[in-house]
XYZ file of C-alpha atoms in Angstrom:
167
model
C 43.216 131.831 -75.000
C 40.610 129.945 -73.916
C 38.023 128.928 -76.610
C 34.519 128.353 -75.447
C 32.917 125.194 -76.416
C 30.321 126.453 -78.366
C 32.949 127.108 -81.421
C 31.898 124.033 -83.148
C 29.149 122.943 -85.739
C 28.349 119.627 -86.720
C 25.343 118.946 -88.759
C 24.211 115.208 -90.394
C 22.446 115.725 -93.809
C 21.547 114.512 -97.037
C 23.393 116.472 -99.828
C 21.615 117.942 -102.455
C 22.173 121.351 -104.609
C 19.683 123.245 -102.364
C 21.344 121.839 -99.052
C 24.750 122.876 -100.291
C 23.707 126.580 -100.668
C 21.891 126.639 -97.544
C 24.980 124.918 -95.599
C 27.181 127.575 -97.216
C 24.847 130.422 -95.394
C 24.884 128.657 -92.211
C 28.858 128.122 -92.269
C 29.137 131.797 -93.112
C 26.999 132.631 -90.464
C 29.176 130.529 -87.713
C 32.390 132.385 -88.786
C 30.836 135.711 -88.727
C 29.629 135.067 -84.974
C 33.212 133.729 -84.168
C 34.553 137.136 -85.696
C 36.197 135.221 -88.584
C 34.633 137.419 -91.593
C 37.871 137.417 -93.666
C 37.706 133.512 -93.952
C 34.011 133.468 -94.825
C 34.747 133.200 -98.746
C 37.318 130.649 -99.143
C 35.814 128.320 -96.259
C 32.486 128.613 -97.933
C 33.953 127.937 -101.300
C 36.186 124.913 -99.766
C 32.864 123.730 -97.987
C 30.562 123.854 -101.314
C 33.356 121.911 -103.196
C 33.533 118.975 -100.603
C 29.747 118.687 -100.459
C 29.354 118.974 -103.967
C 31.890 116.241 -104.518
C 29.967 113.827 -102.025
C 26.909 114.768 -104.012
C 28.987 113.812 -107.534
C 30.829 110.730 -106.332
C 28.646 109.338 -103.353
C 25.149 110.322 -104.617
C 22.359 112.295 -103.296
C 20.404 109.514 -101.030
C 23.521 108.952 -98.866
C 23.919 111.199 -95.851
C 27.116 112.833 -94.797
C 28.610 114.917 -91.569
C 29.828 118.264 -91.776
C 31.788 119.269 -88.973
C 33.420 122.850 -88.239
C 35.966 123.216 -85.084
C 37.807 126.515 -84.256
C 40.326 126.208 -81.796
C 41.116 129.764 -81.598
C 44.141 129.385 -84.083
C 42.927 127.018 -86.549
C 39.602 126.297 -88.077
C 39.151 122.556 -89.240
C 36.308 121.688 -91.818
C 35.773 117.797 -92.425
C 33.199 116.196 -94.344
C 32.594 112.217 -93.621
C 30.394 110.121 -95.936
C 30.073 106.522 -96.486
C 31.267 106.370 -100.006
C 34.363 103.658 -100.169
C 35.949 105.483 -103.127
C 38.971 107.653 -101.891
C 39.218 111.022 -103.801
C 42.055 112.084 -105.716
C 43.707 114.998 -106.723
C 43.070 116.038 -110.325
C 45.668 118.667 -111.847
C 42.922 120.029 -114.060
C 41.698 121.985 -111.320
C 38.806 122.289 -109.351
C 37.805 119.508 -106.449
C 40.235 118.894 -104.043
C 42.780 121.181 -105.922
C 40.439 124.099 -105.323
C 40.235 122.840 -101.678
C 44.117 122.572 -101.331
C 44.301 126.379 -102.888
C 41.781 127.673 -100.091
C 43.475 126.085 -97.373
C 46.828 125.668 -95.414
C 46.551 122.002 -95.272
C 43.889 119.358 -96.262
C 43.773 115.440 -96.082
C 41.687 112.509 -96.323
C 41.252 109.210 -94.152
C 39.265 106.000 -94.406
C 36.886 105.300 -91.629
C 34.842 102.185 -90.744
C 31.777 103.617 -92.845
C 33.601 105.355 -95.454
C 35.793 108.272 -95.572
C 36.643 111.890 -94.214
C 37.947 114.853 -96.289
C 39.091 117.889 -94.131
C 41.046 121.083 -94.439
C 42.495 123.780 -92.069
C 43.072 127.404 -92.101
C 45.223 129.377 -89.664
C 42.303 131.718 -88.195
C 43.107 133.615 -85.265
C 40.899 135.783 -83.359
C 41.198 139.564 -84.688
C 42.585 141.787 -82.070
C 40.253 144.552 -81.458
C 41.989 147.578 -81.430
C 40.703 150.760 -80.349
C 40.410 153.950 -82.324
C 42.369 157.074 -80.491
C 43.124 160.090 -82.064
C 46.776 160.849 -82.229
C 48.173 164.187 -81.399
C 49.688 165.858 -84.483
C 53.436 165.273 -85.643
C 55.933 167.869 -84.467
C 56.410 170.577 -87.281
C 52.842 170.227 -88.838
C 51.597 173.366 -87.151
C 54.455 175.375 -89.297
C 52.886 174.132 -92.574
C 49.297 175.239 -91.515
C 50.134 178.887 -91.562
C 48.228 180.903 -93.867
C 49.826 181.470 -97.103
C 51.924 184.605 -97.712
C 50.458 187.715 -99.295
C 52.019 187.954 -102.752
C 53.989 191.226 -103.399
C 52.158 193.313 -105.906
C 53.888 192.603 -109.545
C 53.775 195.951 -111.899
C 51.075 196.079 -114.375
C 51.514 193.925 -117.450
C 53.047 195.662 -120.770
C 50.622 196.686 -123.467
C 50.963 194.572 -126.618
C 51.692 196.876 -129.622
C 48.943 196.118 -132.587
C 50.621 198.569 -134.852
C 53.729 196.287 -135.482
C 54.025 194.995 -138.904
C 52.921 191.341 -139.204
C 55.294 188.600 -139.962
C 54.798 186.413 -142.696
């Protein structure tokens, strides 16, 4: 499968709470455009976690670069920032633990300017199957016959009202 070159998104930004929610919507729009609707929720949650970590640990005034790349089989999201401290996986949940749970693989690496945190998800393009009506199964027509008319039953036997009551 040949993937067009427009299956990449790159943005440099200063992280703030408003920008995190805005980028979440932008990422969702790109995934929708690439027919990856099933991945919108987990990818956006992981992106939000990475950007929030940059805001928390590096600071609002620093810039970072968010990149999303889809190869046709794998979706890779990376966030590069100029912070010198490498992130740690905490066992209490949240942070990288959440990214790990939402992805197939993840990692970090140092760069000359700071670091990159990335994750990948297996994301193959969905196969578009045309809906075509199928012929009825053999034997179905026999079960669609009108119900047989029930034979007439004899009239009900009248109940005696002059019998003595049992106490």
